[in-house]
Amino acid sequence: MVRVVIVEDDPPTVGLLQSAIDPADDIEIVGVAHNVASGMKLVAAGGYDVLLCDLGLPDGSGLSLIRASAARHPAADILVITVFADQARVLDSIKAGARGYLLKDEHFADCVDDIRDIRKGGSPISPIIARQLLVQFQPSQPVAQTSAQEGLSPRELEILNLLARGFSNPEIGELLAISKMTVGTHVKNIYRKLEVRSRSEAVFEASSRGIMNAH
């Protein structure tokens, strides 16, 4: 049985993770924390095989939990699950001891497979992040600017920033006084121009390219 602890401050996200993990007969959740302070208590107590950890917690960075877990329980695997991050935060997480790094998305159906994979020695990483990491090791060369920022219209940039802040399509429609269908069209255009498939990948890609600032 793979024992999992979750450190995540967003209740809906915790609920989605629990809904995905609970049906698995070979994985069980043995602890849940919503901030660094309570997360540190779980780490100190031990008794887990996988730590699912968010980075942006209300009382600090999840990096401190990753470092503590890696030091106290080196046999336990650490899987980061976060909304988005720039390359520096990805690398910091890996250096701290994370063995997997996933971007949050609208569903967590694959997290069970990711947990099994990491326990077998794998390193589940979202494709968009893997691509950014590979850039770090490529020979220096002129960056082929795709004019991504110029390719996105002012309205698309506005919507992209609202997506990064966690607003849903209907909420964005209300804020901008446009229909949710129009918002959906803009979102599809953003995905196409950034060559991504989800809002988390869009935000990560945009922040990596300097189109918007990561928070």
Tab-separated table of C-alpha atoms in Angstrom:
chain	number	residue	atom	x	y	z
A	1	MET	CA	0.000	0.000	0.000
A	2	VAL	CA	1.356	3.413	-1.002
A	3	ARG	CA	0.760	5.954	1.757
A	4	VAL	CA	0.232	9.528	0.605
A	5	VAL	CA	0.133	12.860	2.399
A	6	ILE	CA	-1.224	15.981	0.707
A	7	VAL	CA	-0.185	19.553	1.449
A	8	GLU	CA	-2.516	21.865	-0.450
A	9	ASP	CA	-4.327	25.011	0.663
A	10	ASP	CA	-7.175	24.931	-1.874
A	11	PRO	CA	-10.079	22.767	-0.576
A	12	PRO	CA	-11.539	22.026	-4.046
A	13	THR	CA	-8.134	20.795	-5.215
A	14	VAL	CA	-7.825	18.583	-2.141
A	15	GLY	CA	-11.274	17.221	-2.890
A	16	LEU	CA	-10.355	16.423	-6.481
A	17	LEU	CA	-7.188	14.648	-5.361
A	18	GLN	CA	-9.093	12.644	-2.776
A	19	SER	CA	-11.776	11.703	-5.304
A	20	ALA	CA	-9.094	10.438	-7.682
A	21	ILE	CA	-7.064	8.552	-5.072
A	22	ASP	CA	-9.753	7.042	-2.822
A	23	PRO	CA	-10.973	4.434	-5.364
A	24	ALA	CA	-7.437	3.047	-5.792
A	25	ASP	CA	-6.990	-0.106	-3.727
A	26	ASP	CA	-3.206	0.233	-3.610
A	27	ILE	CA	-2.986	3.877	-2.452
A	28	GLU	CA	-4.298	5.545	0.674
A	29	ILE	CA	-4.234	9.119	1.951
A	30	VAL	CA	-2.823	9.160	5.483
A	31	GLY	CA	-2.698	12.897	6.058
A	32	VAL	CA	-3.775	16.273	4.700
A	33	ALA	CA	-2.375	19.705	5.572
A	34	HIS	CA	-3.307	23.143	4.294
A	35	ASN	CA	-0.204	25.176	5.098
A	36	VAL	CA	3.498	24.918	5.846
A	37	ALA	CA	3.044	24.773	9.610
A	38	SER	CA	0.680	21.801	9.581
A	39	GLY	CA	2.642	20.263	6.722
A	40	MET	CA	5.782	20.304	8.845
A	41	LYS	CA	3.938	18.287	11.500
A	42	LEU	CA	3.063	15.645	8.903
A	43	VAL	CA	6.653	15.537	7.698
A	44	ALA	CA	7.927	15.231	11.270
A	45	ALA	CA	5.510	12.366	11.952
A	46	GLY	CA	6.603	10.486	8.821
A	47	GLY	CA	4.825	7.277	7.882
A	48	TYR	CA	4.255	8.187	4.241
A	49	ASP	CA	5.661	7.082	0.905
A	50	VAL	CA	4.670	10.026	-1.288
A	51	LEU	CA	4.322	13.706	-0.450
A	52	LEU	CA	2.030	15.641	-2.786
A	53	CYS	CA	3.011	19.249	-2.189
A	54	ASP	CA	1.866	22.605	-3.502
A	55	LEU	CA	4.417	25.425	-3.665
A	56	GLY	CA	2.290	28.475	-2.995
A	57	LEU	CA	0.995	28.039	0.545
A	58	PRO	CA	-0.538	30.804	2.680
A	59	ASP	CA	2.216	30.848	5.302
A	60	GLY	CA	5.247	30.185	3.129
A	61	SER	CA	6.751	28.167	0.317
A	62	GLY	CA	6.288	24.457	-0.156
A	63	LEU	CA	10.018	24.319	-0.876
A	64	SER	CA	10.670	24.247	2.869
A	65	LEU	CA	8.503	21.131	3.164
A	66	ILE	CA	10.256	19.508	0.227
A	67	ARG	CA	13.665	20.114	1.799
A	68	ALA	CA	12.494	18.851	5.184
A	69	SER	CA	10.954	15.702	3.720
A	70	ALA	CA	13.996	14.955	1.572
A	71	ALA	CA	16.255	15.292	4.604
A	72	ARG	CA	14.108	13.351	7.086
A	73	HIS	CA	12.649	10.693	4.786
A	74	PRO	CA	14.925	10.196	1.771
A	75	ALA	CA	13.055	7.024	0.774
A	76	ALA	CA	9.800	8.956	0.355
A	77	ASP	CA	9.035	10.463	-3.040
A	78	ILE	CA	7.981	14.072	-3.474
A	79	LEU	CA	5.572	15.134	-6.214
A	80	VAL	CA	4.956	18.850	-6.678
A	81	ILE	CA	1.478	19.846	-7.830
A	82	THR	CA	1.097	23.543	-8.515
A	83	VAL	CA	-0.791	25.992	-10.692
A	84	PHE	CA	2.242	27.291	-12.542
A	85	ALA	CA	5.814	28.309	-11.970
A	86	ASP	CA	8.745	29.825	-13.767
A	87	GLN	CA	11.811	27.797	-14.637
A	88	ALA	CA	13.651	28.957	-11.519
A	89	ARG	CA	10.967	27.544	-9.215
A	90	VAL	CA	10.880	24.282	-11.117
A	91	LEU	CA	14.640	23.897	-10.785
A	92	ASP	CA	14.535	24.955	-7.122
A	93	SER	CA	11.953	22.252	-6.423
A	94	ILE	CA	14.031	19.576	-8.113
A	95	LYS	CA	17.173	20.701	-6.319
A	96	ALA	CA	15.257	20.622	-3.020
A	97	GLY	CA	14.342	16.988	-3.566
A	98	ALA	CA	11.214	16.794	-5.715
A	99	ARG	CA	11.150	13.825	-8.083
A	100	GLY	CA	8.088	14.871	-10.052
A	101	TYR	CA	6.509	18.177	-11.038
A	102	LEU	CA	2.965	18.512	-12.324
A	103	LEU	CA	0.827	21.481	-13.205
A	104	LYS	CA	-2.667	21.589	-11.801
A	105	ASP	CA	-5.375	21.238	-14.381
A	106	GLU	CA	-9.122	20.827	-14.529
A	107	HIS	CA	-8.872	17.159	-13.491
A	108	PHE	CA	-6.546	14.884	-11.549
A	109	ALA	CA	-7.524	11.579	-13.105
A	110	ASP	CA	-3.905	10.780	-13.895
A	111	CYS	CA	-2.503	11.484	-10.427
A	112	VAL	CA	-2.960	7.851	-9.345
A	113	ASP	CA	-0.801	6.684	-12.256
A	114	ASP	CA	1.727	9.424	-11.437
A	115	ILE	CA	1.937	8.221	-7.826
A	116	ARG	CA	2.478	4.643	-8.964
A	117	ASP	CA	5.031	5.813	-11.508
A	118	ILE	CA	7.074	7.798	-9.005
A	119	ARG	CA	7.160	4.841	-6.603
A	120	LYS	CA	8.551	2.692	-9.410
A	121	GLY	CA	11.399	5.112	-9.928
A	122	GLY	CA	9.808	7.337	-12.544
A	123	SER	CA	9.765	11.126	-12.588
A	124	PRO	CA	6.374	12.337	-13.789
A	125	ILE	CA	6.730	15.837	-15.202
A	126	SER	CA	4.194	17.821	-17.200
A	127	PRO	CA	5.292	17.933	-20.853
A	128	ILE	CA	5.351	21.730	-20.960
A	129	ILE	CA	7.726	21.799	-17.988
A	130	ALA	CA	9.931	19.072	-19.431
A	131	ARG	CA	10.309	21.148	-22.572
A	132	GLN	CA	11.338	24.192	-20.563
A	133	LEU	CA	13.875	22.146	-18.592
A	134	LEU	CA	15.439	20.803	-21.763
A	135	VAL	CA	16.041	24.366	-22.908
A	136	GLN	CA	18.348	24.803	-19.916
A	137	PHE	CA	20.748	22.207	-21.337
A	138	GLN	CA	20.683	23.206	-24.976
A	139	PRO	CA	23.634	25.156	-26.459
A	140	SER	CA	23.228	28.898	-26.334
A	141	GLN	CA	21.707	30.156	-29.523
A	142	PRO	CA	19.610	33.068	-30.672
A	143	VAL	CA	16.127	32.614	-29.334
A	144	ALA	CA	13.645	32.175	-32.121
A	145	GLN	CA	11.121	34.730	-31.035
A	146	THR	CA	7.681	33.651	-32.083
A	147	SER	CA	6.334	37.085	-31.289
A	148	ALA	CA	4.015	35.360	-28.838
A	149	GLN	CA	3.130	38.562	-27.049
A	150	GLU	CA	2.520	40.324	-30.346
A	151	GLY	CA	0.501	37.311	-31.502
A	152	LEU	CA	-1.848	37.593	-28.530
A	153	SER	CA	-4.366	40.392	-28.802
A	154	PRO	CA	-4.807	42.847	-25.901
A	155	ARG	CA	-8.061	41.077	-25.021
A	156	GLU	CA	-6.341	37.672	-25.049
A	157	LEU	CA	-3.585	38.997	-22.803
A	158	GLU	CA	-6.244	40.362	-20.461
A	159	ILE	CA	-8.005	36.996	-20.350
A	160	LEU	CA	-4.703	35.156	-19.910
A	161	ASN	CA	-3.918	37.215	-16.816
A	162	LEU	CA	-7.375	36.503	-15.403
A	163	LEU	CA	-6.871	32.786	-16.050
A	164	ALA	CA	-3.614	33.006	-14.096
A	165	ARG	CA	-5.527	34.492	-11.184
A	166	GLY	CA	-7.884	31.520	-11.129
A	167	PHE	CA	-11.044	33.004	-12.623
A	168	SER	CA	-13.370	30.663	-14.497
A	169	ASN	CA	-14.684	31.408	-17.990
A	170	PRO	CA	-18.099	32.618	-16.716
A	171	GLU	CA	-16.409	34.832	-14.123
A	172	ILE	CA	-14.115	36.311	-16.765
A	173	GLY	CA	-17.151	36.963	-18.935
A	174	GLU	CA	-18.833	38.888	-16.123
A	175	LEU	CA	-15.695	40.912	-15.378
A	176	LEU	CA	-15.187	41.859	-19.030
A	177	ALA	CA	-18.884	42.147	-19.906
A	178	ILE	CA	-18.680	39.507	-22.626
A	179	SER	CA	-20.360	36.111	-22.972
A	180	LYS	CA	-18.713	32.969	-21.652
A	181	MET	CA	-18.825	31.630	-25.220
A	182	THR	CA	-16.704	34.567	-26.356
A	183	VAL	CA	-14.329	33.925	-23.488
A	184	GLY	CA	-14.091	30.301	-24.568
A	185	THR	CA	-13.188	31.352	-28.098
A	186	HIS	CA	-10.447	33.638	-26.804
A	187	VAL	CA	-9.108	30.851	-24.572
A	188	LYS	CA	-8.952	28.441	-27.522
A	189	ASN	CA	-7.047	31.069	-29.514
A	190	ILE	CA	-4.613	31.514	-26.617
A	191	TYR	CA	-4.022	27.747	-26.478
A	192	ARG	CA	-3.441	27.613	-30.231
A	193	LYS	CA	-1.013	30.527	-30.283
A	194	LEU	CA	0.984	29.264	-27.296
A	195	GLU	CA	0.785	25.658	-28.533
A	196	VAL	CA	-0.629	24.330	-25.263
A	197	ARG	CA	-3.643	22.261	-24.237
A	198	SER	CA	-4.725	23.592	-20.837
A	199	ARG	CA	-4.924	26.798	-18.836
A	200	SER	CA	-2.103	25.749	-16.511
A	201	GLU	CA	0.168	25.065	-19.474
A	202	ALA	CA	-0.850	28.384	-21.048
A	203	VAL	CA	0.021	30.305	-17.892
A	204	PHE	CA	3.313	28.474	-17.472
A	205	GLU	CA	4.297	28.957	-21.112
A	206	ALA	CA	3.375	32.636	-21.017
A	207	SER	CA	5.336	33.254	-17.831
A	208	SER	CA	8.334	31.358	-19.214
A	209	ARG	CA	8.320	33.511	-22.349
A	210	GLY	CA	8.048	36.712	-20.347
A	211	ILE	CA	4.572	37.476	-21.644
A	212	MET	CA	3.320	37.754	-18.087
A	213	ASN	CA	4.836	37.635	-14.644
A	214	ALA	CA	4.595	34.462	-12.573
A	215	HIS	CA	3.158	34.861	-9.090
